[in-house]
Amino acid sequence: MRVTEGGVELEVPGEQTEGIEESVFYNPRQELNRDLTIATLRAFREREERAESYLDAMTASGVRGVRAAADGWDVTCCDLEEDAVDLARENLERNDLAAEARVEHRNVNALAHDEAFDVIDLDPYGSPMPFADAAFARCRDLVCVTATDTAPLCGAHFNSGIRSYSAVPQNTDYHAEMGVRTLLSALARSAARFDVGVEPIFSHATSHYVRTYLELDRKASAADAALEHLGYISHCEDCLYREAEHELIADPLETCPECGGERVLVAGPLWLGPYRDPEFVAAVREEIPDDFGTAKTGRELCDALEAELDRPTHYDQHKLCKNWGLPANAMDEFLADLRAAGHAASTAHYGGTTFKTDADVGEIREATEANLV
Ligand SMILES: [Zn+2]
C-alpha cells in the first residue's frame, strides 16, 4: 500500500484497512512519534549546530530515515532484516533521497561500534536495552529511544521488567509515569558506564509506548550528576500516599505515614528528576507544521508537557475520589482548590484526569473535599 506521511511517500507491504497495524514494517499508530521526532530533530539542530549525522537504527520501511533525510540530515538507515533493507532503499529512491542516505544491512550494535553518529534513534520492537550500551558508547549528541514494552516497564509484567531494566517497577495508578521513570533510570545507568551523562530534554508516554530524547554530556562528572537523579518511590496501596527518596541505597517506608497501613510498595531505582526541558518542549512545538498529520495532538502534548510540574509521580483525580468514596468534580475546579490552599498544581500529559501537585494525598483531600459533592 502507498502511504504519505510528513511530505514523503512510502510503499509498505500490507493492505490499507481501518484496523491499523497491518504491517510489521510500518505502524500508522506511530505517526505521532515520528512527527515529534522530526520536530525534535529540527529544534535540536538549533540547539546543537554541529549535529549532522542521524542513525535510524531499526529502520523497517525506512520511514523515519526518509523523513530525516528529506529534512537535511546525513542519514544512515540500518536493519537486520533483508526485506526491510530493500524496502528502505526503495523508499529513499522513491523520494529522490538515495544520495542523502545510505542503508546498512547489519546488526546495529556492530555498526555503532565501528562508527560514531551525532544522533542515534532506537525504535525496536520491545525493550531498547539490548541496544542502549552501543548507542551511548559512541553517540555524540542525542539518543532517541522508543520502548513499546509498557507492561514490563510499568510493573504489570513484574519479572520481565526487572530483567529488562535492572530495576523494580511497581504497578500503581501512575503506571505510564512508572514506565517513563523505569526506562530513564536504566538508560542513565547504561550511559554512566561510558562516563556519559544524560539529560532527558523531551519525553512522553503515549498509548502503547514511551519515547524519550536524551541529550548527552560525555564527561564522568556529568554521568555522576545524572545518577543523582535516581532513587526510590514508596507507595501505599491503601491510601495512595507516595514518597520519593533520592538515593542509590534504598531506605523504604515500612508503614504508611498517612494511614498507618503496611501495604507499601517500593519501586526503583527510578529516574526521579525532570524528564523534559520546558524551553526545549516549547521549541519543539514551534517546529510542528500544520501539514503534519498529528499536528494538533502533537501541539497539545507539548503544551501539557511544558506546563507539567516536576514531581516524581502524578495523581489520578478519579482514582483518588473513588478511594475516598466521593464524586469527582471538574479538573479546573479541583486544581483551583489546590492552588487556593497554597499548593502548586498542574495537569499532566498522561490523561484527562491526571495531575501533579506538591501536596501529599492528605493535603489534596483537605484542599478539595469541600467541593467534591
Ligand atoms: Zn496509606
CSV table of C-alpha atoms in Angstrom, one decimal, residues 45 51 82 85 87 125 128 131 138 167 210 280 357 363-364:
chain,number,residue,atom,x,y,z
A,45,ARG,CA,19.7,21.3,15.3
A,51,ALA,CA,24.7,17.8,14.7
A,82,GLU,CA,16.9,-8.1,4.4
A,85,VAL,CA,16.8,-3.0,4.0
A,87,LEU,CA,12.2,-1.6,1.4
A,125,TYR,CA,10.1,-3.9,19.0
A,128,PRO,CA,15.5,-0.9,23.7
A,131,PHE,CA,21.0,-1.6,22.0
A,138,ARG,CA,29.7,6.2,20.5
A,167,ALA,CA,15.1,-2.1,38.4
A,210,VAL,CA,7.3,5.5,26.0
A,280,PHE,CA,13.0,22.8,24.6
A,357,THR,CA,1.0,18.7,42.8
A,363,GLU,CA,-3.4,17.6,51.8
A,364,ILE,CA,-5.0,17.1,48.5
